Coordinates of C-alpha atoms in Angstrom, one line a residue:
M1 CA 10.3 46.6 59.0
L2 CA 8.9 43.0 58.4
R3 CA 7.9 44.0 54.9
K4 CA 11.5 44.7 54.0
T5 CA 12.7 41.2 54.9
K6 CA 12.7 38.2 52.5
L7 CA 9.6 36.0 52.1
K8 CA 11.4 33.0 53.6
T9 CA 12.4 35.0 56.7
R10 CA 8.9 36.4 57.1
M11 CA 7.4 33.0 56.8
I12 CA 9.8 31.5 59.4
L13 CA 9.1 34.3 61.8
T14 CA 5.3 34.3 61.3
L15 CA 5.0 30.5 61.5
G16 CA 7.4 30.3 64.3
V17 CA 5.7 33.0 66.4
L18 CA 2.2 31.5 65.7
G19 CA 3.4 28.0 66.5
A20 CA 5.1 29.3 69.7
L21 CA 2.0 31.1 70.8
Q22 CA -0.2 28.1 70.1
T23 CA 2.2 25.8 71.9
I24 CA 2.5 28.1 74.9
L25 CA -1.3 28.6 75.1
I26 CA -2.0 24.9 74.8
G27 CA 0.8 24.1 77.3
G28 CA -0.5 26.7 79.8
F29 CA -4.0 25.5 79.5
A30 CA -3.0 21.9 79.9
G31 CA -0.9 22.7 83.0
Y32 CA -3.8 24.7 84.6
Y33 CA -6.3 22.0 83.8
L34 CA -4.0 19.3 85.2
S35 CA -3.5 21.3 88.4
E36 CA -7.2 21.9 88.9
S37 CA -8.0 18.3 88.1
L38 CA -5.5 17.0 90.7
Y39 CA -6.8 19.4 93.3
E40 CA -10.4 18.3 92.6
E41 CA -9.3 14.6 92.7
I42 CA -7.5 15.0 96.1
G43 CA -10.6 16.9 97.4
Q44 CA -12.9 14.1 96.3
R45 CA -10.6 11.5 97.8
A46 CA -10.6 13.4 101.1
L47 CA -14.4 13.6 101.0
M48 CA -14.8 9.9 100.3
V49 CA -12.5 9.0 103.2
A50 CA -14.3 11.4 105.5
K51 CA -17.6 9.9 104.7
T52 CA -16.3 6.3 105.1
V53 CA -14.7 7.1 108.5
A54 CA -17.9 9.0 109.7
A55 CA -20.0 6.0 108.8
S56 CA -17.8 3.6 110.7
P57 CA -19.6 2.0 113.7
A58 CA -16.4 2.2 115.7
V59 CA -16.2 6.0 115.2
I60 CA -20.0 6.4 115.9
E61 CA -19.7 4.4 119.1
G62 CA -16.4 6.2 120.1
V63 CA -18.0 9.7 119.6
R64 CA -21.1 8.7 121.4
S65 CA -19.1 7.4 124.4
R66 CA -16.4 10.0 124.1
D67 CA -13.7 7.4 123.9
V68 CA -10.8 9.8 123.3
P69 CA -7.9 7.2 123.4
G70 CA -9.8 4.7 121.2
L71 CA -10.7 7.4 118.7
N72 CA -7.1 8.7 118.5
R73 CA -5.8 5.2 117.9
L74 CA -8.4 4.6 115.3
A75 CA -7.8 8.0 113.6
R76 CA -4.0 7.4 113.4
R77 CA -4.5 3.9 111.9
L78 CA -7.0 5.1 109.4
A79 CA -4.8 8.1 108.4
K80 CA -1.9 5.8 107.8
T81 CA -4.0 3.4 105.8
N82 CA -5.5 6.1 103.6
E83 CA -2.2 8.0 103.3
A84 CA -3.9 11.1 104.7
L85 CA -2.1 14.0 106.4
F86 CA -4.5 13.8 109.3
I87 CA -7.9 12.6 110.5
V88 CA -9.6 14.8 113.1
I89 CA -12.8 13.7 114.9
G90 CA -14.9 16.2 116.9
D91 CA -18.2 16.0 118.8
H92 CA -21.4 17.8 118.1
D93 CA -19.9 21.1 119.3
A94 CA -16.8 20.6 117.1
I95 CA -14.6 19.9 120.1
R96 CA -11.7 17.7 119.1
L97 CA -11.9 14.1 120.3
A98 CA -9.1 12.9 118.1
H99 CA -6.1 14.8 116.6
P100 CA -2.5 14.0 115.6
D101 CA -1.3 16.7 118.1
P102 CA -2.4 15.7 121.7
D103 CA -2.1 19.3 122.8
R104 CA -5.0 20.3 120.6
L105 CA -7.4 17.8 122.1
G106 CA -10.4 19.3 123.8
Y107 CA -10.3 22.5 121.8
S108 CA -12.6 23.7 119.1
M109 CA -11.8 22.6 115.5
G110 CA -12.5 26.2 114.4
D111 CA -9.3 27.5 115.9
D112 CA -7.4 25.7 113.2
D113 CA -8.9 27.0 110.0
G114 CA -11.8 29.1 111.2
D115 CA -14.3 26.5 110.0
Y116 CA -16.6 25.3 112.8
G117 CA -18.1 22.7 110.6
R118 CA -21.6 24.1 110.7
R119 CA -22.5 22.7 107.2
A120 CA -21.8 19.2 108.5
L121 CA -23.0 19.6 112.1
V122 CA -26.1 21.7 111.4
D123 CA -27.1 20.9 107.8
G124 CA -25.7 17.4 107.8
N125 CA -23.9 17.9 104.5
A126 CA -20.4 16.6 103.6
Y127 CA -18.2 19.0 101.8
V128 CA -14.6 19.8 100.6
A129 CA -12.6 22.8 101.9
R130 CA -9.1 24.1 101.3
A131 CA -7.4 25.7 104.3
M132 CA -4.1 26.4 106.0
G133 CA -4.0 24.7 109.4
S134 CA -1.5 23.8 112.1
L135 CA -0.2 20.9 109.9
G136 CA 0.2 23.0 106.8
E137 CA -2.0 23.7 103.8
S138 CA -4.3 20.9 103.0
M139 CA -7.3 19.8 101.0
R140 CA -10.0 18.7 103.5
G141 CA -13.1 16.6 103.3
K142 CA -15.6 17.0 106.2
A143 CA -18.6 14.7 106.9
P144 CA -21.1 14.5 109.8
V145 CA -21.1 11.6 112.2
I146 CA -24.8 10.4 112.3
V147 CA -26.4 7.7 114.5
P148 CA -28.2 5.4 112.0
E149 CA -31.1 4.6 114.4
T150 CA -32.0 8.2 115.3
E151 CA -30.3 10.0 112.5
N152 CA -29.0 12.4 115.1
I153 CA -25.7 14.3 114.3
I154 CA -23.4 13.6 117.1
G155 CA -20.0 14.7 115.7
I156 CA -17.8 15.5 112.7
V157 CA -14.9 13.9 110.8
S158 CA -12.2 16.0 109.0
V159 CA -9.8 14.2 106.7
G160 CA -6.9 16.2 105.2
Y161 CA -4.4 15.6 102.4
S162 CA -1.3 17.8 102.2
L163 CA -1.2 20.1 99.2
E164 CA 2.6 19.7 99.1
Q165 CA 2.1 16.2 97.8
V166 CA -0.3 17.6 95.2
E167 CA 2.1 20.3 94.2
A168 CA 5.0 17.8 93.9
T169 CA 2.8 15.7 91.6
I170 CA 1.9 18.7 89.6
R171 CA 5.6 19.7 89.3
R172 CA 6.4 16.2 88.1
Y173 CA 3.7 16.3 85.5
N174 CA 4.6 19.9 84.5
F175 CA 8.2 18.9 83.9
V176 CA 7.0 16.3 81.4
L177 CA 4.4 18.7 80.0
Y178 CA 6.8 21.6 79.5
G179 CA 9.4 19.2 78.0
V180 CA 6.8 18.1 75.4
V181 CA 5.8 21.8 74.9
G182 CA 9.5 22.7 74.3
L183 CA 9.8 19.8 71.8
M184 CA 6.7 20.9 70.0
L185 CA 8.1 24.4 69.8
L186 CA 11.3 23.1 68.3
V187 CA 9.4 21.0 65.8
T188 CA 7.2 24.0 64.9
V189 CA 10.3 26.2 64.2
I190 CA 11.9 23.4 62.1
S191 CA 8.6 22.8 60.3
A192 CA 8.4 26.6 59.6
I193 CA 11.9 26.6 58.1
V194 CA 11.1 23.5 55.9
I195 CA 7.7 24.8 54.8
A196 CA 9.1 28.2 54.0
G197 CA 12.0 26.6 52.0
R198 CA 9.6 24.4 50.0
F199 CA 7.2 27.2 49.4
K200 CA 10.0 29.4 48.2
R201 CA 11.2 26.7 45.8
A202 CA 7.6 26.2 44.6
I203 CA 7.4 29.9 43.5
F204 CA 10.9 29.7 41.9
G205 CA 12.5 31.9 44.6
L206 CA 10.4 34.9 43.8
E207 CA 9.2 37.5 46.3
P208 CA 5.5 38.4 46.7
E209 CA 6.2 41.8 45.0
E210 CA 7.9 40.1 42.1
I211 CA 5.0 37.6 41.8
A212 CA 2.5 40.5 41.7
R213 CA 4.5 42.3 39.1
L214 CA 4.8 39.2 37.0
F215 CA 1.1 38.6 37.3
R216 CA 0.3 42.1 36.1
E217 CA 2.8 41.6 33.2
R218 CA 1.3 38.2 32.3
D219 CA -2.3 39.7 32.4
A220 CA -1.2 42.6 30.2
T221 CA 0.5 40.2 27.8
L222 CA -2.5 38.0 27.6
Q223 CA -4.8 40.9 26.9
S224 CA -2.5 42.4 24.3
V225 CA -2.4 39.1 22.2
R226 CA -4.7 39.2 19.3
E227 CA -5.3 35.5 19.4
G228 CA -7.8 34.1 21.8
I229 CA -6.3 32.2 24.7
I230 CA -8.0 29.8 27.1
A231 CA -6.3 27.6 29.7
V232 CA -7.9 24.7 31.7
N233 CA -6.7 22.7 34.6
R234 CA -6.6 18.9 34.9
A235 CA -10.3 18.8 35.8
G236 CA -11.2 20.8 32.7
I237 CA -12.0 24.0 34.6
I238 CA -11.1 27.3 32.9
T239 CA -8.3 29.0 34.7
T240 CA -7.3 31.7 32.2
V241 CA -9.0 33.6 29.4
N242 CA -8.2 36.8 27.6
R243 CA -10.4 39.5 25.9
A244 CA -9.6 38.2 22.4
A245 CA -11.1 34.8 23.4
Y246 CA -14.4 36.6 24.2
E247 CA -14.4 38.5 20.9
T248 CA -13.3 35.5 18.8
L249 CA -15.9 33.2 20.3
D250 CA -18.6 35.9 20.4
L251 CA -19.2 35.5 24.1
P252 CA -20.8 38.1 26.4
S253 CA -17.9 40.2 27.8
D254 CA -19.6 40.5 31.2
E255 CA -19.8 36.7 31.6
P256 CA -16.9 35.4 33.8
L257 CA -15.5 32.2 32.3
A258 CA -12.8 31.5 34.9
G259 CA -13.9 28.7 37.2
K260 CA -16.4 27.2 34.8
P261 CA -16.0 23.8 33.0
I262 CA -14.8 24.2 29.4
L263 CA -17.4 21.7 28.2
E264 CA -20.1 23.9 29.6
I265 CA -18.9 26.9 27.6
L266 CA -17.7 25.1 24.5
P267 CA -19.4 21.6 24.4
E268 CA -17.7 20.9 21.1
S269 CA -14.2 21.6 22.4
S270 CA -11.7 18.7 22.3
L271 CA -9.3 20.2 24.9
M272 CA -9.9 17.2 27.2
S273 CA -8.5 14.9 24.6
V274 CA -5.1 16.7 24.8
L275 CA -5.3 16.1 28.6
D276 CA -5.7 12.4 28.0
T277 CA -3.1 12.0 25.2
G278 CA -0.6 14.6 26.3
Q279 CA 0.2 15.3 22.6
P280 CA 0.4 18.9 21.4
D281 CA -1.8 19.9 18.5
F282 CA -0.7 22.7 16.1
D283 CA -2.6 24.6 13.3
R284 CA -5.7 22.4 13.6
E285 CA -8.7 23.7 11.7
I286 CA -11.9 23.3 13.6
W287 CA -15.4 24.8 14.0
L288 CA -16.3 26.5 17.3
R289 CA -19.6 28.2 17.8
G290 CA -20.3 28.2 14.1
R291 CA -16.9 29.7 13.2
Q292 CA -14.0 28.1 11.5
M293 CA -10.8 28.6 13.5
V294 CA -7.2 27.6 13.5
V295 CA -6.2 26.2 16.9
N296 CA -3.0 25.4 18.7
R297 CA -3.3 23.3 21.9
L298 CA -0.4 22.6 24.2
P299 CA -0.4 20.5 27.4
V300 CA 1.0 22.0 30.5
R301 CA 3.3 19.7 32.4
Q302 CA 4.6 19.6 36.0
G303 CA 7.3 17.0 35.9
D304 CA 5.8 14.0 34.2
E305 CA 2.3 15.0 35.1
I306 CA -0.1 16.9 32.8
I307 CA -1.8 19.6 34.9
G308 CA -3.6 21.5 32.2
V309 CA -3.9 22.6 28.6
V310 CA -3.4 26.0 26.9
A311 CA -5.2 26.7 23.7
S312 CA -4.7 29.6 21.3
F313 CA -7.0 30.2 18.4
R314 CA -8.0 32.8 15.8
L315 CA -10.6 33.0 13.1
R316 CA -9.6 31.2 9.9
N317 CA -10.7 34.1 7.8
E318 CA -8.1 36.3 9.3
L319 CA -5.4 34.0 8.1
D320 CA -7.2 33.6 4.8
Q321 CA -7.3 37.3 4.5
V322 CA -3.5 37.6 4.9
S323 CA -3.0 34.7 2.5
R324 CA -5.4 36.2 0.0
Q325 CA -3.7 39.6 0.2
L326 CA -0.4 37.9 -0.5
T327 CA -2.0 35.9 -3.4
R328 CA -3.5 39.1 -4.9
I329 CA -0.2 40.9 -4.7
Q330 CA 1.5 37.9 -6.4
Q331 CA -1.2 37.9 -9.1
Y332 CA -0.8 41.6 -9.7
A333 CA 3.0 41.2 -9.8
D334 CA 2.7 38.3 -12.3
T335 CA 0.2 40.3 -14.4
L336 CA 2.5 43.4 -14.5
R337 CA 5.5 41.2 -15.2
S338 CA 3.8 39.3 -18.0
Q339 CA 2.4 42.5 -19.5
T340 CA 5.8 44.2 -19.3
H341 CA 7.6 41.3 -20.9
E342 CA 4.9 40.9 -23.6
Y343 CA 4.7 44.5 -24.6
S344 CA 8.5 44.8 -24.5
N345 CA 8.7 42.1 -27.1
K346 CA 6.0 43.6 -29.1
L347 CA 7.6 47.0 -29.1
H348 CA 10.9 45.6 -30.1
T349 CA 9.2 43.8 -33.0
I350 CA 7.4 46.9 -34.1
A351 CA 10.6 48.9 -33.8
G352 CA 12.4 46.4 -36.0
L353 CA 9.7 46.4 -38.6
I354 CA 9.8 50.1 -38.8
Q355 CA 13.6 50.1 -39.1
I356 CA 13.5 47.8 -42.1
G357 CA 10.8 49.7 -43.7
A358 CA 8.0 47.1 -43.2
N359 CA 5.5 49.8 -42.2
D360 CA 2.5 47.8 -43.3
E361 CA 3.5 44.8 -41.2
A362 CA 4.1 47.0 -38.2
L363 CA 0.6 48.6 -38.6
N364 CA -1.0 45.1 -38.9
L365 CA 0.8 43.9 -35.8
I366 CA -0.4 46.9 -33.9
G367 CA -3.9 46.5 -35.2
S368 CA -4.0 42.8 -34.3
E369 CA -2.7 43.5 -30.8
V370 CA -5.3 46.2 -30.2
S371 CA -8.0 44.1 -31.8
D372 CA -7.3 41.1 -29.5
H373 CA -7.3 43.2 -26.4
Q374 CA -10.3 45.2 -27.4
A375 CA -12.2 41.9 -28.0
L376 CA -11.2 40.5 -24.7
L377 CA -12.0 43.7 -22.8
H378 CA -15.4 43.9 -24.6
L379 CA -16.1 40.3 -23.6
L380 CA -15.1 40.8 -20.0
L381 CA -17.2 44.0 -19.7
E382 CA -20.2 42.3 -21.1
A383 CA -19.9 38.9 -19.4
V384 CA -18.1 39.7 -16.2
P385 CA -19.2 43.1 -14.7
D386 CA -17.3 42.4 -11.5
P387 CA -14.0 44.2 -11.8
V388 CA -12.1 41.9 -9.4
I389 CA -12.9 38.8 -11.4
A390 CA -12.5 40.6 -14.7
G391 CA -9.1 41.8 -13.6
C392 CA -8.0 38.3 -12.6
L393 CA -9.0 36.9 -16.0
L394 CA -7.2 39.7 -17.8
G395 CA -4.1 38.9 -15.8
K396 CA -4.3 35.2 -16.5
Y397 CA -4.8 36.0 -20.2
N398 CA -1.6 38.0 -20.3
R399 CA 0.1 35.3 -18.2
A400 CA -0.9 32.7 -20.8
R401 CA 0.5 34.8 -23.7
E402 CA 3.8 35.2 -21.8
M403 CA 4.0 31.4 -21.6
G404 CA 3.4 31.1 -25.3
L405 CA -0.2 29.8 -24.7
R406 CA -3.7 31.1 -25.2
L407 CA -6.5 31.5 -22.7
D408 CA -9.7 31.3 -24.6
I409 CA -12.8 32.6 -22.8
D410 CA -16.0 31.2 -24.2
P411 CA -17.8 34.1 -25.9
D412 CA -21.1 32.8 -24.6
S413 CA -19.9 33.0 -21.0
Q414 CA -22.0 34.9 -18.5
M415 CA -21.0 35.7 -14.9
A416 CA -23.0 38.7 -13.7
D417 CA -25.3 37.2 -11.1
I418 CA -22.7 36.7 -8.3
P419 CA -24.2 36.9 -4.8
D420 CA -22.9 39.7 -2.7
T421 CA -22.1 37.3 0.2
L422 CA -19.6 35.3 -2.0
P423 CA -16.1 36.6 -1.1
R424 CA -14.6 37.9 -4.3
D425 CA -11.0 37.4 -3.1
Q426 CA -11.6 33.8 -2.3
L427 CA -13.4 33.2 -5.6
V428 CA -10.4 34.8 -7.5
S429 CA -8.0 32.6 -5.6
V430 CA -9.9 29.5 -6.5
L431 CA -10.4 30.4 -10.1
G432 CA -6.8 31.6 -10.5
N433 CA -5.5 28.2 -9.0
L434 CA -7.6 26.2 -11.5
I435 CA -6.4 28.4 -14.5
D436 CA -2.7 28.3 -13.3
N437 CA -2.9 24.5 -13.1
A438 CA -4.4 24.2 -16.5
L439 CA -1.7 26.5 -18.0
E440 CA 1.1 24.5 -16.4
A441 CA -0.3 21.2 -17.6
T442 CA -0.8 22.5 -21.1
R443 CA 2.7 23.9 -21.3
Q444 CA 4.2 20.6 -20.3
Q445 CA 2.2 18.6 -22.8
A446 CA 1.2 20.7 -25.8
A447 CA 3.0 22.6 -28.4
P448 CA 3.8 26.4 -27.9
D449 CA 0.4 27.3 -29.3
G450 CA -1.5 25.3 -26.7
R451 CA -4.8 26.5 -25.5
V452 CA -6.7 26.6 -22.2
R453 CA -10.4 27.1 -22.4
L454 CA -12.6 28.8 -19.8
S455 CA -16.4 28.7 -19.8
M456 CA -18.6 30.4 -17.2
T457 CA -22.4 30.5 -16.6
D458 CA -24.6 31.9 -13.9
L459 CA -27.8 30.5 -15.1
G460 CA -29.9 28.6 -12.6
E461 CA -29.1 28.3 -8.9
E462 CA -25.3 27.7 -9.3
L463 CA -22.3 29.5 -10.6
I464 CA -20.4 27.1 -12.9
F465 CA -16.8 27.4 -14.2
E466 CA -15.3 25.0 -16.6
V467 CA -11.5 25.0 -17.2
D468 CA -10.2 22.7 -20.0
D469 CA -6.5 22.1 -20.6
Q470 CA -4.4 20.2 -23.1
G471 CA -2.3 18.5 -20.5
P472 CA -1.7 14.8 -19.9
G473 CA -4.9 14.4 -18.0
V474 CA -5.4 13.1 -14.5
P475 CA -5.2 9.3 -13.8
E476 CA -8.4 7.8 -12.4
E477 CA -6.7 6.7 -9.2
A478 CA -5.5 10.2 -8.6
Q479 CA -8.8 11.9 -9.3
R480 CA -10.1 11.0 -5.9
R481 CA -7.1 12.2 -4.0
I482 CA -5.9 15.2 -6.1
F483 CA -7.6 17.7 -3.7
E484 CA -5.8 16.4 -0.7
R485 CA -2.9 18.5 0.7
G486 CA 0.4 17.5 -0.8
V487 CA -1.1 15.3 -3.5
S488 CA -0.1 16.4 -7.0
T489 CA 0.7 15.0 -10.5
K490 CA 3.6 17.6 -10.7
G491 CA 5.9 16.0 -8.2
E492 CA 7.1 17.1 -4.8
E493 CA 6.5 20.6 -3.3
H494 CA 3.1 20.8 -5.0
G495 CA -0.4 19.9 -4.1
I496 CA -1.4 23.1 -2.3
G497 CA -3.5 25.0 -4.8
L498 CA -6.2 22.3 -5.3
H499 CA -6.2 21.7 -1.6
L500 CA -7.1 25.4 -1.0
V501 CA -9.8 25.1 -3.7
Q502 CA -11.3 22.2 -1.8
Q503 CA -11.2 24.0 1.5
F504 CA -13.1 27.0 0.0
L505 CA -15.7 24.7 -1.5
N506 CA -16.2 22.9 1.8
R507 CA -16.8 26.3 3.5
W508 CA -19.1 27.6 0.8
G509 CA -20.9 24.3 0.2
G510 CA -19.7 23.9 -3.4
S511 CA -18.1 21.0 -5.3
V512 CA -15.6 20.3 -8.1
T513 CA -15.4 17.5 -10.6
V514 CA -12.5 16.2 -12.7
E515 CA -12.7 14.4 -16.0
N516 CA -10.4 13.5 -18.8
L517 CA -11.4 14.7 -22.3
P518 CA -11.5 12.4 -25.3
E519 CA -9.2 14.5 -27.3
G520 CA -6.7 14.7 -24.5
G521 CA -6.3 16.9 -21.5
S522 CA -8.7 17.3 -18.5
R523 CA -11.6 19.4 -17.5
F524 CA -12.2 20.8 -14.0
T525 CA -15.8 21.9 -13.4
L526 CA -16.5 24.1 -10.4
Y527 CA -20.0 24.4 -8.9
L528 CA -20.9 27.2 -6.4
P529 CA -24.4 27.6 -5.0
K530 CA -25.7 31.1 -5.1
R531 CA -27.5 30.6 -1.8
P532 CA -25.7 27.9 0.2
E533 CA -27.8 26.1 2.8
G534 CA -24.9 25.3 5.2
K535 CA -21.2 25.1 5.5
S536 CA -19.1 22.2 6.7
S537 CA -15.6 22.1 8.2
S538 CA -12.7 20.8 6.3

């Protein structure tokens, strides 16, 4: 039944009941302890008065001489002085010599409470007893009357305090105690209501079942994301990590990361800097565990306080792969478009020549076209056995012709010894960017018959590509910055291609130089080691 109620109601009931039980138990124990303490205190008081009276010389002399009137006067005076209910004095046979009721004089003290005082009269011990007598229930202290000179026991003194007085005191204390207990119970109930309300607000009004469901959904969502995700708290302790993070960072899947310091797992991590600055960080390229990654880091805030950081990351080569695929598709599209446009023009020209009867000119044009392509194909087959690079160069050749330019490939070029570890798609992207830049620069500066020259060699320990254009050249002050993102001599919305070239070179350990040619134009020389010793982050 309790499970069907709201969380707030459950918390109020639970905290209220627990608080009530604790308060009642504490109050009951306090009341019991107070009562017992008072009883013990009254008993000890009765015992001390009994010892004092029994040691009084007047009492010793009165018992020895059996001075009944004198002992009664003394007993009444001492009882009044010590606020006792009674003081009874007996001889060595426990026969009363002094008693508040004169009718009981001369009788045994045992007929009152059944206690003949043997512990005092025989053993000589003082003790406390609780009994119901003729004067009501009382706490009694009994002590032997001993002659100091002979140490003979000659009588007994019994001092009694009414328990009605004790119980009245206990009731007075209990009234205050139970009032405090009731107040504590009220405070407990109010506190339970306040705590339950704040707790409910802290969990956004959700019920435990809803929190459990959201937790399962959150965990399923985290595990389904292909990007690695790691969250840390204010102290830099990992609180959340998904499977993709293990795979991306190449960590053992059986090693629990939650609860460990982030700097212990990833010493090179800069998540803690986001905790200090509070500034989000998007699309940052970094190296982690020897892998280049693209990272997004976002601080988690609670009000104005930063309580943690969430980082998502994935391998840079995955993004590069998507980018390269798009680039390759664009290159294929450009190649097909340029070839279609070029051959369409050629076919129209040949058709026109045939229609006007210029058959010889048509045949020469066909032969020239076939000869140029055959020469290029023969060169590429001999110099560049790699089909991906050869296809890229063929596409750029056709692109140049479409633009009214020529792409001349040095017939002495040789590019056969390309290491298998060098990613072909990245090499094609870099080489294509350099050639496209050269074609654009040449078209802006040179006549329609402008030329771009490409030379390649794989001799030695490096692959070397030289791309010459007939453009306006690159100013010396721009040569140092031209590979930065957004920096270009073409104006706005450019400066991406050469930046990508530089990023690839940084990863592969290569380099590129820029120089202006004496006859005009510029030369970009690309150096790629066949066996790079290391890679650096960009």
